Amino acid sequence: EDALADTLARMARRGVLPAGHFGALVQAELAAPMDKMFGDYAQVLAAWPQALPDVLLDYLPAGQDEALRLLDWLGGLRANDAGARCRVLLESTGLVKNRRYRRDKLLPFWVAHVAGHLGGEALSTVIVSKAGTVTLAPLAAEDARQYWDVVLQAWQQGLTMPLPLALRTGLAWLEAQGPAGDTPQAVGWQKARACYEGDDSMFSRAEMADSAYLARAFPRFEDLWADGAFVRWTQALLGPLEGAVQKMAKVRTAPALTKLAV
């Protein structure tokens, strides 16, 4: 509580909050979800009571150039009484909105979750946010390594030419369950185009408008879609995340597992 009060006071001194009574109302609104978030965090820590040291990630697929070696540290690790590993994280951004998982906000956690499996040891990831708690289940080590190979392929190709991939647009297409053969009349195609270029019925900003890179490389959605490369990269890079989200959604709605609901 003291830390929260100090943070809100610093925000007020920086001038990022309204003055007077309006500032007090905004501070109260900002503080309201924090008690629940820290309560949820305490419950997760109790389920994974043993703190573990950071783990060195050092992975290079066979036959790959040394420049593609992953070398980093993975922190926030804990273990339960059975010895299983879990990465427990706090995230100030809400990962759930209108009872839906925000895939775009989950992507960085997903990539780190995959990287944590490259050494062959299973790992869960639990992210506690002010709008809900998200749990990423352990992966098969071989699945993680295959996905990492795709990430490296995308990295290499993206250094030589604009990669036909847009995060929010790709997720919109996946969420609409568009098949690879979508036509301009299909629901998935239309939703992806509206997300990329904007639509009068949409209240969110067009993804292309937020990226000078995308706007220059792919000035129309048809340019992004051309030759099927958008579909291939979206399925390869974002499809596994969408699959993990769908599994979480099934757990959330299962009657016998309501205690795990986001």
Coordinates of N, CA and C in Angstrom, one line a residue, residues 114-252:
V114 N 8.2 -20.2 -24.9 CA 8.8 -21.2 -25.8 C 10.3 -21.4 -25.6
A115 N 11.0 -20.2 -25.4 CA 12.4 -20.2 -25.2 C 12.8 -21.0 -23.9
G116 N 11.9 -21.0 -22.9 CA 12.2 -21.7 -21.7 C 12.1 -23.2 -21.8
H117 N 11.6 -23.7 -22.9 CA 11.5 -25.1 -23.2 C 12.7 -25.7 -24.0
L118 N 13.5 -24.8 -24.6 CA 14.5 -25.2 -25.5 C 15.6 -26.1 -24.9
G119 N 15.7 -26.0 -23.6 CA 16.7 -26.9 -22.9 C 16.1 -28.2 -22.6
G120 N 14.9 -28.5 -22.9 CA 14.3 -29.8 -22.7 C 13.5 -30.0 -21.4
E121 N 13.4 -29.0 -20.6 CA 12.7 -29.1 -19.3 C 11.4 -28.3 -19.4
A122 N 10.3 -28.9 -18.9 CA 9.0 -28.4 -19.0 C 8.9 -27.1 -18.1
L123 N 7.9 -26.2 -18.5 CA 7.8 -25.0 -17.8 C 6.4 -24.5 -18.0
S124 N 5.7 -24.0 -16.9 CA 4.5 -23.3 -17.0 C 4.8 -21.8 -16.9
T125 N 3.9 -21.0 -17.4 CA 4.1 -19.5 -17.2 C 2.7 -19.0 -16.7
V126 N 2.8 -18.2 -15.6 CA 1.6 -17.6 -15.1 C 1.8 -16.1 -15.1
I127 N 1.0 -15.3 -15.8 CA 1.1 -13.9 -15.8 C -0.1 -13.3 -15.1
V128 N 0.1 -12.5 -14.0 CA -0.9 -11.9 -13.3 C -1.0 -10.5 -13.7
S129 N -2.2 -10.1 -14.1 CA -2.4 -8.7 -14.5 C -3.6 -8.1 -13.8
K130 N -3.8 -6.8 -13.9 CA -4.9 -6.2 -13.2 C -6.3 -6.6 -13.8
A131 N -6.3 -7.2 -15.0 CA -7.6 -7.6 -15.6 C -7.7 -9.1 -15.6
G132 N -6.9 -9.8 -15.0 CA -7.0 -11.3 -15.1 C -5.7 -12.0 -15.0
T133 N -5.7 -13.3 -14.8 CA -4.5 -14.1 -14.8 C -4.5 -15.1 -15.9
V134 N -3.4 -15.2 -16.6 CA -3.2 -16.0 -17.8 C -2.2 -17.1 -17.4
T135 N -2.5 -18.4 -17.8 CA -1.6 -19.5 -17.6 C -1.3 -20.1 -18.9
L136 N 0.0 -20.2 -19.2 CA 0.5 -20.9 -20.4 C 1.0 -22.3 -20.0
A137 N 0.4 -23.3 -20.5 CA 0.7 -24.7 -20.1 C 2.1 -25.2 -20.7
P138 N 2.7 -26.2 -20.1 CA 4.0 -26.7 -20.6 C 3.8 -27.2 -22.0
L139 N 4.9 -27.1 -22.8 CA 5.0 -27.6 -24.1 C 5.9 -28.8 -24.2
A140 N 5.7 -29.6 -25.3 CA 6.7 -30.6 -25.6 C 7.9 -29.9 -26.2
A141 N 9.1 -30.4 -25.7 CA 10.4 -29.8 -26.1 C 10.5 -29.8 -27.6
E142 N 10.1 -30.8 -28.3 CA 10.3 -30.9 -29.7 C 9.4 -29.8 -30.4
D143 N 8.2 -29.6 -29.9 CA 7.3 -28.6 -30.5 C 7.9 -27.2 -30.3
A144 N 8.5 -27.0 -29.1 CA 9.2 -25.7 -28.9 C 10.3 -25.5 -29.8
R145 N 11.1 -26.5 -30.1 CA 12.3 -26.3 -30.9 C 11.8 -26.1 -32.4
Q146 N 10.8 -26.8 -32.8 CA 10.3 -26.6 -34.2 C 9.8 -25.2 -34.4
Y147 N 9.1 -24.7 -33.3 CA 8.6 -23.3 -33.4 C 9.7 -22.3 -33.5
W148 N 10.8 -22.6 -32.7 CA 11.9 -21.7 -32.7 C 12.6 -21.7 -34.0
D149 N 12.7 -22.8 -34.7 CA 13.2 -22.9 -36.1 C 12.5 -21.9 -37.0
V150 N 11.2 -21.9 -36.8 CA 10.3 -21.0 -37.7 C 10.6 -19.5 -37.3
V151 N 10.8 -19.2 -36.1 CA 11.2 -17.8 -35.7 C 12.5 -17.4 -36.3
L152 N 13.5 -18.3 -36.3 CA 14.8 -18.0 -36.9 C 14.6 -17.8 -38.4
Q153 N 13.8 -18.6 -39.1 CA 13.6 -18.5 -40.5 C 13.0 -17.1 -40.8
A154 N 12.0 -16.7 -40.0 CA 11.3 -15.4 -40.2 C 12.3 -14.3 -40.0
W155 N 13.2 -14.4 -38.9 CA 14.2 -13.4 -38.7 C 15.1 -13.2 -39.9
Q156 N 15.6 -14.4 -40.4 CA 16.5 -14.3 -41.5 C 15.9 -13.7 -42.7
Q157 N 14.7 -14.1 -43.1 CA 14.0 -13.6 -44.3 C 13.6 -12.1 -44.1
G158 N 13.3 -11.8 -42.8 CA 12.9 -10.4 -42.6 C 14.1 -9.4 -42.7
L159 N 15.3 -9.9 -42.7 CA 16.5 -9.1 -42.9 C 16.8 -8.8 -44.4
T160 N 16.1 -9.6 -45.2 CA 16.4 -9.5 -46.7 C 15.2 -8.8 -47.4
M161 N 14.0 -8.9 -46.9 CA 12.9 -8.3 -47.5 C 11.8 -8.1 -46.5
P162 N 10.8 -7.2 -46.8 CA 9.7 -7.0 -45.8 C 8.9 -8.2 -45.6
L163 N 8.8 -8.7 -44.4 CA 8.1 -9.9 -44.1 C 6.6 -9.6 -44.1
P164 N 5.8 -10.3 -44.9 CA 4.3 -10.0 -45.0 C 3.6 -10.5 -43.8
L165 N 3.8 -9.8 -42.7 CA 3.1 -10.2 -41.4 C 2.8 -8.9 -40.7
A166 N 1.6 -8.9 -40.2 CA 1.1 -7.8 -39.3 C 0.4 -8.4 -38.1
L167 N 0.9 -8.0 -36.9 CA 0.5 -8.8 -35.7 C -1.1 -8.7 -35.5
R168 N -1.6 -7.6 -35.3 CA -3.1 -7.5 -35.0 C -3.9 -8.0 -36.2
T169 N -3.5 -7.8 -37.4 CA -4.2 -8.3 -38.6 C -4.1 -9.8 -38.7
G170 N -3.0 -10.3 -38.4 CA -2.9 -11.8 -38.4 C -3.7 -12.4 -37.3
L171 N -3.7 -11.8 -36.2 CA -4.5 -12.4 -35.1 C -6.0 -12.3 -35.4
A172 N -6.4 -11.2 -36.0 CA -7.8 -11.0 -36.4 C -8.2 -12.1 -37.4
W173 N -7.3 -12.4 -38.4 CA -7.6 -13.5 -39.3 C -7.7 -14.8 -38.7
L174 N -6.8 -15.1 -37.8 CA -6.8 -16.4 -37.1 C -8.0 -16.5 -36.2
E175 N -8.4 -15.5 -35.5 CA -9.6 -15.5 -34.6 C -10.8 -15.8 -35.4
A176 N -10.9 -15.3 -36.7 CA -12.0 -15.6 -37.5 C -12.0 -16.9 -38.2
Q177 N -10.9 -17.7 -37.8 CA -10.7 -19.1 -38.3 C -10.7 -19.1 -39.8
G178 N -10.0 -18.2 -40.5 CA -10.0 -18.1 -41.9 C -9.1 -19.2 -42.5
P179 N -9.6 -20.0 -43.4 CA -8.8 -21.0 -44.1 C -7.8 -20.4 -45.0
A180 N -6.8 -21.1 -45.4 CA -5.8 -20.6 -46.3 C -6.3 -20.1 -47.6
G181 N -7.4 -20.6 -48.0 CA -8.0 -20.2 -49.3 C -9.0 -19.1 -49.2
D182 N -9.0 -18.3 -48.2 CA -10.0 -17.2 -48.1 C -10.0 -16.4 -49.3
T183 N -11.2 -16.0 -49.7 CA -11.4 -15.1 -50.8 C -11.9 -13.7 -50.2
P184 N -11.9 -12.7 -51.1 CA -12.3 -11.4 -50.6 C -13.8 -11.3 -50.0
Q185 N -14.5 -12.4 -50.3 CA -15.9 -12.4 -49.7 C -15.9 -13.1 -48.4
A186 N -14.9 -13.8 -48.0 CA -14.9 -14.6 -46.8 C -14.8 -13.7 -45.5
V187 N -15.3 -14.2 -44.4 CA -15.4 -13.4 -43.2 C -14.0 -13.1 -42.7
G188 N -13.1 -14.2 -42.7 CA -11.7 -14.0 -42.2 C -11.0 -12.9 -43.0
W189 N -11.1 -12.9 -44.3 CA -10.4 -12.0 -45.2 C -10.9 -10.5 -44.8
Q190 N -12.3 -10.4 -44.7 CA -12.8 -9.1 -44.5 C -12.4 -8.5 -43.1
K191 N -12.4 -9.4 -42.1 CA -12.0 -8.9 -40.8 C -10.5 -8.5 -40.7
A192 N -9.7 -9.3 -41.4 CA -8.3 -9.0 -41.5 C -8.0 -7.7 -42.2
R193 N -8.7 -7.5 -43.4 CA -8.6 -6.2 -44.1 C -9.1 -5.0 -43.3
A194 N -10.2 -5.2 -42.6 CA -10.7 -4.1 -41.7 C -9.7 -3.7 -40.6
C195 N -9.1 -4.7 -40.1 CA -8.1 -4.5 -39.0 C -6.8 -3.7 -39.6
Y196 N -6.4 -4.1 -40.8 CA -5.2 -3.6 -41.4 C -5.5 -2.1 -41.9
E197 N -6.6 -2.0 -42.7 CA -6.8 -0.7 -43.3 C -7.8 0.2 -42.6
G198 N -8.5 -0.3 -41.6 CA -9.5 0.4 -40.9 C -10.8 0.3 -41.6
D199 N -11.9 0.6 -40.8 CA -13.2 0.4 -41.3 C -14.1 1.3 -40.5
D200 N -15.1 1.8 -41.2 CA -16.0 2.8 -40.6 C -16.7 2.2 -39.4
S201 N -16.9 0.9 -39.3 CA -17.7 0.3 -38.2 C -16.7 -0.1 -37.1
M202 N -15.4 0.1 -37.2 CA -14.5 -0.2 -36.2 C -14.1 1.0 -35.4
F203 N -13.9 0.8 -34.1 CA -13.5 1.9 -33.2 C -12.0 1.9 -33.0
S204 N -11.3 0.8 -33.3 CA -9.9 0.7 -33.1 C -9.1 1.3 -34.3
R205 N -7.9 1.8 -34.1 CA -7.1 2.4 -35.2 C -6.6 1.3 -36.1
A206 N -6.5 1.6 -37.4 CA -6.0 0.7 -38.4 C -4.6 0.4 -38.1
E207 N -4.2 -0.9 -38.2 CA -2.8 -1.2 -37.8 C -1.8 -0.6 -38.8
M208 N -2.2 -0.4 -40.1 CA -1.3 0.2 -41.0 C -1.0 1.6 -40.7
A209 N -1.9 2.3 -40.0 CA -1.8 3.7 -39.7 C -0.8 3.9 -38.5
D210 N -0.5 2.8 -37.8 CA 0.4 2.9 -36.6 C 1.8 2.4 -37.0
S211 N 2.0 2.1 -38.2 CA 3.4 1.6 -38.6 C 3.8 2.1 -40.0
A212 N 4.7 3.0 -40.0 CA 5.2 3.6 -41.3 C 5.8 2.5 -42.1
Y213 N 6.4 1.5 -41.5 CA 7.1 0.4 -42.2 C 6.0 -0.4 -43.0
L214 N 4.9 -0.8 -42.3 CA 3.8 -1.5 -43.0 C 3.2 -0.7 -44.1
A215 N 2.9 0.6 -43.8 CA 2.3 1.4 -44.7 C 3.1 1.6 -46.0
R216 N 4.4 1.6 -45.9 CA 5.3 1.7 -47.1 C 5.4 0.4 -47.8
A217 N 5.7 -0.7 -47.0 CA 5.9 -2.0 -47.7 C 4.6 -2.6 -48.2
F218 N 3.5 -2.4 -47.5 CA 2.2 -3.0 -47.9 C 1.1 -1.9 -47.8
P219 N 1.0 -1.0 -48.8 CA 0.1 0.1 -48.7 C -1.4 -0.3 -48.8
R220 N -1.6 -1.5 -49.2 CA -3.0 -2.1 -49.2 C -3.0 -3.5 -48.6
F221 N -4.1 -3.9 -48.1 CA -4.2 -5.2 -47.5 C -3.9 -6.3 -48.6
E222 N -4.3 -6.0 -49.8 CA -4.1 -7.0 -50.9 C -2.6 -7.2 -51.1
D223 N -1.8 -6.1 -50.9 CA -0.3 -6.3 -51.0 C 0.2 -7.2 -49.9
L224 N -0.3 -7.1 -48.7 CA 0.1 -7.9 -47.6 C -0.3 -9.4 -47.8
W225 N -1.5 -9.5 -48.4 CA -2.1 -10.9 -48.6 C -1.5 -11.6 -49.8
A226 N -0.9 -10.9 -50.7 CA -0.5 -11.5 -52.0 C 0.3 -12.8 -51.9
D227 N 0.1 -13.7 -52.8 CA 0.9 -14.9 -53.0 C 0.8 -15.9 -51.8
G228 N -0.1 -15.6 -50.8 CA -0.3 -16.5 -49.7 C 0.7 -16.5 -48.6
A229 N 1.7 -15.6 -48.8 CA 2.8 -15.5 -47.8 C 2.3 -15.0 -46.4
F230 N 1.3 -14.1 -46.4 CA 0.7 -13.6 -45.2 C 0.1 -14.8 -44.4
V231 N -0.6 -15.6 -45.1 CA -1.3 -16.8 -44.5 C -0.2 -17.7 -43.9
R232 N 0.8 -18.0 -44.7 CA 1.8 -19.0 -44.2 C 2.5 -18.5 -43.0
W233 N 3.0 -17.2 -43.0 CA 3.7 -16.7 -41.8 C 2.8 -16.5 -40.6
T234 N 1.5 -16.1 -40.9 CA 0.6 -16.0 -39.8 C 0.3 -17.3 -39.1
Q235 N 0.1 -18.3 -39.9 CA -0.1 -19.7 -39.3 C 1.1 -20.2 -38.6
A236 N 2.3 -19.9 -39.2 CA 3.5 -20.5 -38.6 C 3.9 -19.8 -37.3
L237 N 3.8 -18.4 -37.3 CA 4.3 -17.6 -36.2 C 3.2 -17.3 -35.1
L238 N 2.0 -17.1 -35.5 CA 1.0 -16.7 -34.6 C 0.0 -17.9 -34.3
G239 N -0.1 -18.8 -35.2 CA -1.0 -20.0 -35.0 C -0.8 -20.7 -33.7
P240 N 0.5 -21.0 -33.3 CA 0.7 -21.7 -32.0 C 0.2 -21.0 -30.8
L241 N 0.4 -19.6 -30.9 CA -0.2 -18.8 -29.8 C -1.7 -18.9 -29.7
E242 N -2.3 -18.8 -30.9 CA -3.8 -18.9 -31.0 C -4.2 -20.2 -30.4
G243 N -3.5 -21.3 -30.8 CA -3.8 -22.6 -30.2 C -3.7 -22.7 -28.7
A244 N -2.7 -22.1 -28.2 CA -2.6 -22.0 -26.7 C -3.7 -21.2 -26.1
V245 N -4.1 -20.1 -26.7 CA -5.2 -19.3 -26.2 C -6.5 -20.1 -26.2
Q246 N -6.7 -20.9 -27.3 CA -7.9 -21.7 -27.4 C -8.0 -22.7 -26.3
K247 N -6.8 -23.3 -26.0 CA -6.8 -24.3 -24.9 C -7.1 -23.6 -23.5
M248 N -6.6 -22.4 -23.3 CA -6.9 -21.7 -22.1 C -8.4 -21.4 -22.0
A249 N -9.0 -21.1 -23.2 CA -10.4 -20.7 -23.2 C -11.3 -22.0 -22.8
K250 N -10.8 -23.2 -23.3 CA -11.5 -24.4 -22.9 C -11.4 -24.7 -21.4
V251 N -10.3 -24.4 -20.9 CA -10.1 -24.6 -19.4 C -11.0 -23.7 -18.7
R252 N -11.1 -22.4 -19.2 CA -11.8 -21.4 -18.5 C -13.3 -21.7 -18.5

